[in-house]
Amino acid sequence: MCGIVGYLGKKEAAAILLESLKRLEYRGYDSAGLCVVSPKGRFEIVRVVGKIVKLEERLKKSPVAGTLALGHSRWATHGRPSEENAHPHSDCTGNIVLVHNGIIENYLELKEGLLKKGHKFQSETDTEVIAHLFEEEMGIAAGSPKSHGRSIGKEARTWSDRAVLKMIARVSRRLKGAYALVVLCKLWGRKIVGVRKDCPLVVGVGEGEWFLASDMPALLPFTKEVIFIEEGETVILNEGIRPALYSFQGRPVRRATSQIPWDPLMAEKGGHKHFMHKEIHEAPRSFEDTLRGRVYEENLDSFLGEAGLSVAGARQIRRVQILACGTAYHSGLVAEYLFEKWTGLPCHAEIASEFRYKNRVIEPGTLVIAVSQSGETADTIAALRLARSHPGVTTLGIVNQIGSTLTRETAATLYTRCGPEIGVASTKAFLAQLAVFYLLSLALARAGGRVNPKEFQALGSELLRVPAALHSILAHIENLTLELAHELQDVKSFIYLGRHLFYPIALEGALKLKEISYIHAEGFAAGEMKHGPIALIELGTPVFAFALKNSSVYQKVRSNLEEVRARGAKIISVVHEKDHGLDALSHRVISIPAMSQEWFEPPLAALVTQLFAYHMAGVKGLDVDQPRNLAKSVTVE
Ligand code: M6R
């Protein structure tokens, strides 16, 4: 959560930071702020409640000039969204200014100690503690343990990188929790410092200018050349010299720059009203890109290699454990069906935040797969670390964000090739995660001899037909889903029903609707309705149901729908084109193309729910891309 940025160069920093922060707004958007160092060395701090546009308006009225700065977009954890709680935060002397992403777990204990020593706090945040710790530790370094209350700025001198590193090490030793920090200090001269522990941070390398950001989209308008900061590292940016990286112990670290393979236009709306709409429409393309060069026998070895496996290694796998949160978890639930069908391996998907506190038995020979669009989800990372502490496991990430934490925590990564996903609701990434699960389950099945070359070829060909089917859905259901949204916008509660492969799609459809349209929605396994949830049905309750004719449970779903219909439900059924079997039961029918096998249809059904949820939020006039209370990247537990 929270986006942090920094800039050191020759251009006006405020404009650059605003541009960067807008692209990080999906990480948090309840308040924002920046600090620009004026030509005279003054720290000009501006903070607002609300989105970056509010900060922009404030800066238009009262511009701040300077070419060294840091900024923040907040998702509140400690303290409500207010100007006082917005970042940046300072120490008592105003010499230290910093922005933070993450959570300081021992902040209360630290704060009590600091208050006793006379420190004065301006906010309710955990972050402010860090600024006061710097103040304390810098006082110690200057030979005066009680620096509080006087301006250490009066001792103006420029600190060496080594002295700064010592400070960082001292402060880090006292902090428990997760943090990425960008720090400025009047005593340090024209330096800007980034610190990373369990939260992402990346350096952008420009022409004589340096950028710091939580995520790559913030850098895309300025540079495609980046340096990833790893766990427990500090980066010091000085004018005119390359970024200097160090471990927390002060050891210099050498790291080459990497090129971001994303086009800056990928992070623009491209004529769509919202990122979410654009990203839904990009789904066929990202699905296809994710499959490219990875289907068929001739690519089997290299694909397994990408997954960190060989044919022999694949044969050693005894079970599959999937760890993920939210939408990514739902992709894992679909994968359970795929793995068990094609590979015969037991497969279990688990919500990462639950897995962390269970004593789940992880046997040797388990392939642990962590799935995440952002690659930064704290629960998924922690669950993965726990799983990999068991002997004999192999780890694999299915991740979209290049170079993100998960990609470095797993033995190998299979990337979804979606480009940036900016809308908070995950759409194209979900479908691309499914694409990877198709590839992986089929590859393991082929390596294990569970499917023969002919079957492998046929299944691969069918998989390659999915993008065209997605295209055709998008071409046909835009108006239908919009009309439905108009009709049902005042409904208070929705039910999504599916069985087998479409049960996870029912869960995902309900999640999508509730997170962006704020309508209560629940997904159920259709066969479970009679065990309780059917009590919710009353006259007019909308029930979104997946009843695809080639499904092994088509007739069962049909019966379940008869049961809810008999109790007054308004059924919106997703069926195959030309299947009129549910017309009489349904209030509305949405038809999608039939694949030759039901196994390839979950992505098609999911796309329908995404577009419906999108239109529902749009019709209700809600903030589709940045729904209330949410953030794109959940880096706190
Ligand atoms: O970045 P991740 O895929 O790890 O994120 C996991 C969830 O936070 C995410 O899928 C969330 O549920 C989305 N808002 C769903 O649209």
Short mmCIF file of N, CA and C in Angstrom, two decimals, residues 25-115:
data_model
loop_
_atom_site.label_atom_id
_atom_site.label_comp_id
_atom_site.label_asym_id
_atom_site.label_seq_id
_atom_site.Cartn_x
_atom_site.Cartn_y
_atom_site.Cartn_z
N GLU A 25 -0.94 5.96 -7.67
CA GLU A 25 -2.11 6.24 -6.84
C GLU A 25 -2.88 4.96 -6.53
N TYR A 26 -2.78 3.96 -7.44
CA TYR A 26 -3.50 2.71 -7.20
C TYR A 26 -3.02 2.02 -5.93
N ARG A 27 -1.87 2.42 -5.40
CA ARG A 27 -1.35 1.80 -4.18
C ARG A 27 -2.01 2.38 -2.93
N GLY A 28 -2.63 3.54 -3.07
CA GLY A 28 -3.24 4.19 -1.92
C GLY A 28 -3.63 5.58 -2.36
N TYR A 29 -4.78 6.05 -1.88
CA TYR A 29 -5.22 7.33 -2.43
C TYR A 29 -6.09 8.11 -1.47
N ASP A 30 -5.80 8.01 -0.15
CA ASP A 30 -6.63 8.78 0.75
C ASP A 30 -6.01 10.11 1.13
N SER A 31 -4.73 10.27 0.96
CA SER A 31 -4.08 11.55 1.17
C SER A 31 -2.73 11.51 0.48
N ALA A 32 -2.13 12.68 0.32
CA ALA A 32 -0.88 12.73 -0.44
C ALA A 32 -0.05 13.91 0.03
N GLY A 33 1.23 13.85 -0.28
CA GLY A 33 2.08 14.97 0.11
C GLY A 33 3.43 14.89 -0.55
N LEU A 34 4.15 16.01 -0.49
CA LEU A 34 5.52 16.00 -0.98
C LEU A 34 6.36 17.02 -0.22
N CYS A 35 7.65 16.88 -0.35
CA CYS A 35 8.59 17.86 0.21
C CYS A 35 9.59 18.19 -0.88
N VAL A 36 9.65 19.46 -1.24
CA VAL A 36 10.61 19.91 -2.25
C VAL A 36 11.67 20.74 -1.53
N VAL A 37 12.93 20.48 -1.84
CA VAL A 37 14.02 21.27 -1.24
C VAL A 37 14.22 22.51 -2.10
N SER A 38 13.99 23.67 -1.51
CA SER A 38 14.06 24.92 -2.28
C SER A 38 15.53 25.23 -2.61
N PRO A 39 15.78 26.13 -3.58
CA PRO A 39 17.17 26.46 -3.92
C PRO A 39 17.98 26.93 -2.70
N LYS A 40 17.29 27.47 -1.69
CA LYS A 40 18.02 27.91 -0.49
C LYS A 40 18.14 26.80 0.55
N GLY A 41 17.65 25.61 0.21
CA GLY A 41 17.78 24.48 1.14
C GLY A 41 16.64 24.34 2.11
N ARG A 42 15.57 25.13 1.92
CA ARG A 42 14.40 24.99 2.81
C ARG A 42 13.57 23.78 2.39
N PHE A 43 12.97 23.11 3.37
CA PHE A 43 12.09 21.99 3.06
C PHE A 43 10.66 22.52 2.92
N GLU A 44 10.16 22.53 1.71
CA GLU A 44 8.79 23.01 1.46
C GLU A 44 7.87 21.80 1.45
N ILE A 45 7.04 21.69 2.49
CA ILE A 45 6.18 20.50 2.62
C ILE A 45 4.74 20.86 2.31
N VAL A 46 4.11 20.07 1.45
CA VAL A 46 2.70 20.28 1.12
C VAL A 46 1.98 18.96 1.33
N ARG A 47 0.87 18.99 2.09
CA ARG A 47 0.13 17.74 2.33
C ARG A 47 -1.36 18.01 2.18
N VAL A 48 -2.08 17.08 1.60
CA VAL A 48 -3.52 17.26 1.42
C VAL A 48 -4.25 15.96 1.73
N VAL A 49 -5.53 16.09 2.08
CA VAL A 49 -6.39 14.91 2.20
C VAL A 49 -7.02 14.72 0.83
N GLY A 50 -7.05 13.49 0.36
CA GLY A 50 -7.65 13.20 -0.95
C GLY A 50 -6.59 12.76 -1.94
N LYS A 51 -6.99 12.80 -3.19
CA LYS A 51 -6.14 12.22 -4.23
C LYS A 51 -5.07 13.19 -4.72
N ILE A 52 -4.25 12.69 -5.62
CA ILE A 52 -3.13 13.49 -6.13
C ILE A 52 -3.62 14.76 -6.81
N VAL A 53 -4.81 14.70 -7.40
CA VAL A 53 -5.33 15.88 -8.08
C VAL A 53 -5.49 17.04 -7.07
N LYS A 54 -5.79 16.70 -5.84
CA LYS A 54 -5.91 17.73 -4.79
C LYS A 54 -4.53 18.36 -4.53
N LEU A 55 -3.54 17.50 -4.51
CA LEU A 55 -2.18 17.99 -4.30
C LEU A 55 -1.77 18.89 -5.47
N GLU A 56 -2.16 18.47 -6.64
CA GLU A 56 -1.85 19.24 -7.85
C GLU A 56 -2.50 20.63 -7.77
N GLU A 57 -3.78 20.63 -7.35
CA GLU A 57 -4.49 21.92 -7.24
C GLU A 57 -3.79 22.84 -6.25
N ARG A 58 -3.40 22.24 -5.10
CA ARG A 58 -2.73 23.03 -4.06
C ARG A 58 -1.42 23.62 -4.60
N LEU A 59 -0.70 22.81 -5.36
CA LEU A 59 0.59 23.27 -5.87
C LEU A 59 0.42 24.32 -6.96
N LYS A 60 -0.72 24.25 -7.66
CA LYS A 60 -0.98 25.28 -8.68
C LYS A 60 -1.13 26.63 -7.99
N LYS A 61 -1.86 26.60 -6.86
CA LYS A 61 -2.08 27.86 -6.11
C LYS A 61 -0.79 28.34 -5.48
N SER A 62 -0.04 27.43 -4.86
CA SER A 62 1.21 27.83 -4.20
C SER A 62 2.34 26.92 -4.67
N PRO A 63 2.95 27.26 -5.82
CA PRO A 63 4.00 26.38 -6.36
C PRO A 63 5.23 26.31 -5.46
N VAL A 64 5.91 25.20 -5.54
CA VAL A 64 7.18 25.07 -4.82
C VAL A 64 8.26 24.71 -5.84
N ALA A 65 9.38 25.42 -5.77
CA ALA A 65 10.44 25.19 -6.75
C ALA A 65 11.58 24.42 -6.10
N GLY A 66 12.26 23.60 -6.90
CA GLY A 66 13.39 22.84 -6.38
C GLY A 66 13.58 21.58 -7.20
N THR A 67 14.78 21.05 -7.17
CA THR A 67 15.11 19.91 -8.03
C THR A 67 15.47 18.66 -7.22
N LEU A 68 15.16 18.70 -5.94
CA LEU A 68 15.37 17.54 -5.07
C LEU A 68 14.10 17.41 -4.23
N ALA A 69 13.50 16.20 -4.22
CA ALA A 69 12.20 16.10 -3.55
C ALA A 69 11.81 14.66 -3.28
N LEU A 70 10.82 14.51 -2.41
CA LEU A 70 10.21 13.21 -2.20
C LEU A 70 8.70 13.38 -2.08
N GLY A 71 7.95 12.28 -2.29
CA GLY A 71 6.49 12.39 -2.25
C GLY A 71 5.84 11.08 -1.86
N HIS A 72 4.53 11.15 -1.63
CA HIS A 72 3.83 10.01 -1.05
C HIS A 72 2.35 10.03 -1.41
N SER A 73 1.79 8.85 -1.63
CA SER A 73 0.35 8.70 -1.79
C SER A 73 -0.05 7.65 -0.76
N ARG A 74 -1.01 7.98 0.11
CA ARG A 74 -1.20 7.17 1.33
C ARG A 74 -2.43 6.27 1.28
N TRP A 75 -2.29 5.11 1.88
CA TRP A 75 -3.41 4.23 2.22
C TRP A 75 -3.31 4.06 3.73
N ALA A 76 -4.23 4.70 4.44
CA ALA A 76 -4.09 4.83 5.90
C ALA A 76 -4.03 3.49 6.62
N THR A 77 -3.06 3.33 7.48
CA THR A 77 -3.04 2.19 8.40
C THR A 77 -3.13 2.70 9.83
N HIS A 78 -2.26 3.64 10.21
CA HIS A 78 -2.27 4.18 11.58
C HIS A 78 -2.71 5.64 11.51
N GLY A 79 -3.94 5.87 11.97
CA GLY A 79 -4.45 7.24 11.94
C GLY A 79 -5.26 7.46 10.69
N ARG A 80 -6.39 8.18 10.88
CA ARG A 80 -7.31 8.40 9.76
C ARG A 80 -6.64 9.28 8.70
N PRO A 81 -7.24 9.33 7.50
CA PRO A 81 -6.69 10.23 6.48
C PRO A 81 -6.89 11.69 6.91
N SER A 82 -5.81 12.41 7.16
CA SER A 82 -5.89 13.83 7.53
C SER A 82 -4.57 14.47 7.11
N GLU A 83 -4.55 15.79 7.11
CA GLU A 83 -3.29 16.46 6.72
C GLU A 83 -2.14 16.11 7.65
N GLU A 84 -2.48 16.04 8.96
CA GLU A 84 -1.41 15.73 9.95
C GLU A 84 -0.84 14.34 9.72
N ASN A 85 -1.73 13.41 9.33
CA ASN A 85 -1.26 12.03 9.16
C ASN A 85 -0.67 11.78 7.78
N ALA A 86 -0.93 12.69 6.85
CA ALA A 86 -0.36 12.51 5.51
C ALA A 86 1.16 12.64 5.58
N HIS A 87 1.84 11.94 4.69
CA HIS A 87 3.30 12.03 4.64
C HIS A 87 3.67 13.23 3.75
N PRO A 88 4.86 13.78 3.79
CA PRO A 88 6.01 13.37 4.58
C PRO A 88 5.87 13.72 6.05
N HIS A 89 6.68 13.00 6.87
CA HIS A 89 6.75 13.30 8.29
C HIS A 89 8.15 13.77 8.66
N SER A 90 8.20 14.55 9.74
CA SER A 90 9.49 15.14 10.15
C SER A 90 9.77 14.83 11.60
N ASP A 91 10.99 15.11 12.00
CA ASP A 91 11.38 15.01 13.41
C ASP A 91 11.07 16.34 14.10
N CYS A 92 11.49 16.49 15.36
CA CYS A 92 11.20 17.73 16.09
C CYS A 92 11.91 18.92 15.47
N THR A 93 13.08 18.69 14.92
CA THR A 93 13.89 19.82 14.45
C THR A 93 13.56 20.23 13.03
N GLY A 94 12.85 19.35 12.31
CA GLY A 94 12.52 19.64 10.90
C GLY A 94 13.69 19.39 9.97
N ASN A 95 14.74 18.80 10.47
CA ASN A 95 15.89 18.52 9.60
C ASN A 95 15.70 17.25 8.79
N ILE A 96 14.95 16.31 9.36
CA ILE A 96 14.69 15.04 8.68
C ILE A 96 13.28 15.07 8.11
N VAL A 97 13.14 14.66 6.87
CA VAL A 97 11.83 14.52 6.28
C VAL A 97 11.81 13.19 5.55
N LEU A 98 10.74 12.42 5.78
CA LEU A 98 10.72 11.12 5.10
C LEU A 98 9.31 10.68 4.73
N VAL A 99 9.27 9.75 3.77
CA VAL A 99 8.02 9.08 3.40
C VAL A 99 8.23 7.59 3.58
N HIS A 100 7.14 6.88 3.84
CA HIS A 100 7.25 5.47 4.24
C HIS A 100 6.13 4.67 3.61
N ASN A 101 6.46 3.49 3.17
CA ASN A 101 5.46 2.49 2.79
C ASN A 101 5.71 1.27 3.67
N GLY A 102 4.65 0.78 4.33
CA GLY A 102 4.82 -0.40 5.19
C GLY A 102 4.23 -0.14 6.55
N ILE A 103 4.61 -0.96 7.51
CA ILE A 103 4.09 -0.81 8.88
C ILE A 103 5.21 -1.04 9.87
N ILE A 104 5.33 -0.14 10.83
CA ILE A 104 6.32 -0.34 11.90
C ILE A 104 5.58 -1.00 13.07
N GLU A 105 5.90 -2.26 13.29
CA GLU A 105 5.12 -3.04 14.27
C GLU A 105 5.38 -2.61 15.70
N ASN A 106 6.60 -2.16 16.00
CA ASN A 106 6.90 -1.79 17.39
C ASN A 106 6.83 -0.27 17.61
N TYR A 107 5.97 0.40 16.82
CA TYR A 107 6.00 1.86 16.89
C TYR A 107 5.50 2.40 18.23
N LEU A 108 4.53 1.67 18.85
CA LEU A 108 3.98 2.19 20.10
C LEU A 108 5.06 2.22 21.18
N GLU A 109 5.77 1.11 21.26
CA GLU A 109 6.86 0.99 22.24
C GLU A 109 7.92 2.07 21.97
N LEU A 110 8.27 2.25 20.71
CA LEU A 110 9.27 3.26 20.36
C LEU A 110 8.76 4.66 20.68
N LYS A 111 7.47 4.87 20.37
CA LYS A 111 6.90 6.21 20.58
C LYS A 111 6.90 6.56 22.06
N GLU A 112 6.52 5.57 22.90
CA GLU A 112 6.52 5.83 24.34
C GLU A 112 7.89 6.28 24.81
N GLY A 113 8.92 5.56 24.36
CA GLY A 113 10.29 5.90 24.74
C GLY A 113 10.67 7.30 24.27
N LEU A 114 10.27 7.62 23.05
CA LEU A 114 10.62 8.93 22.48
C LEU A 114 9.88 10.06 23.19
N LEU A 115 8.60 9.78 23.54
CA LEU A 115 7.82 10.81 24.25
C LEU A 115 8.47 11.11 25.60
#
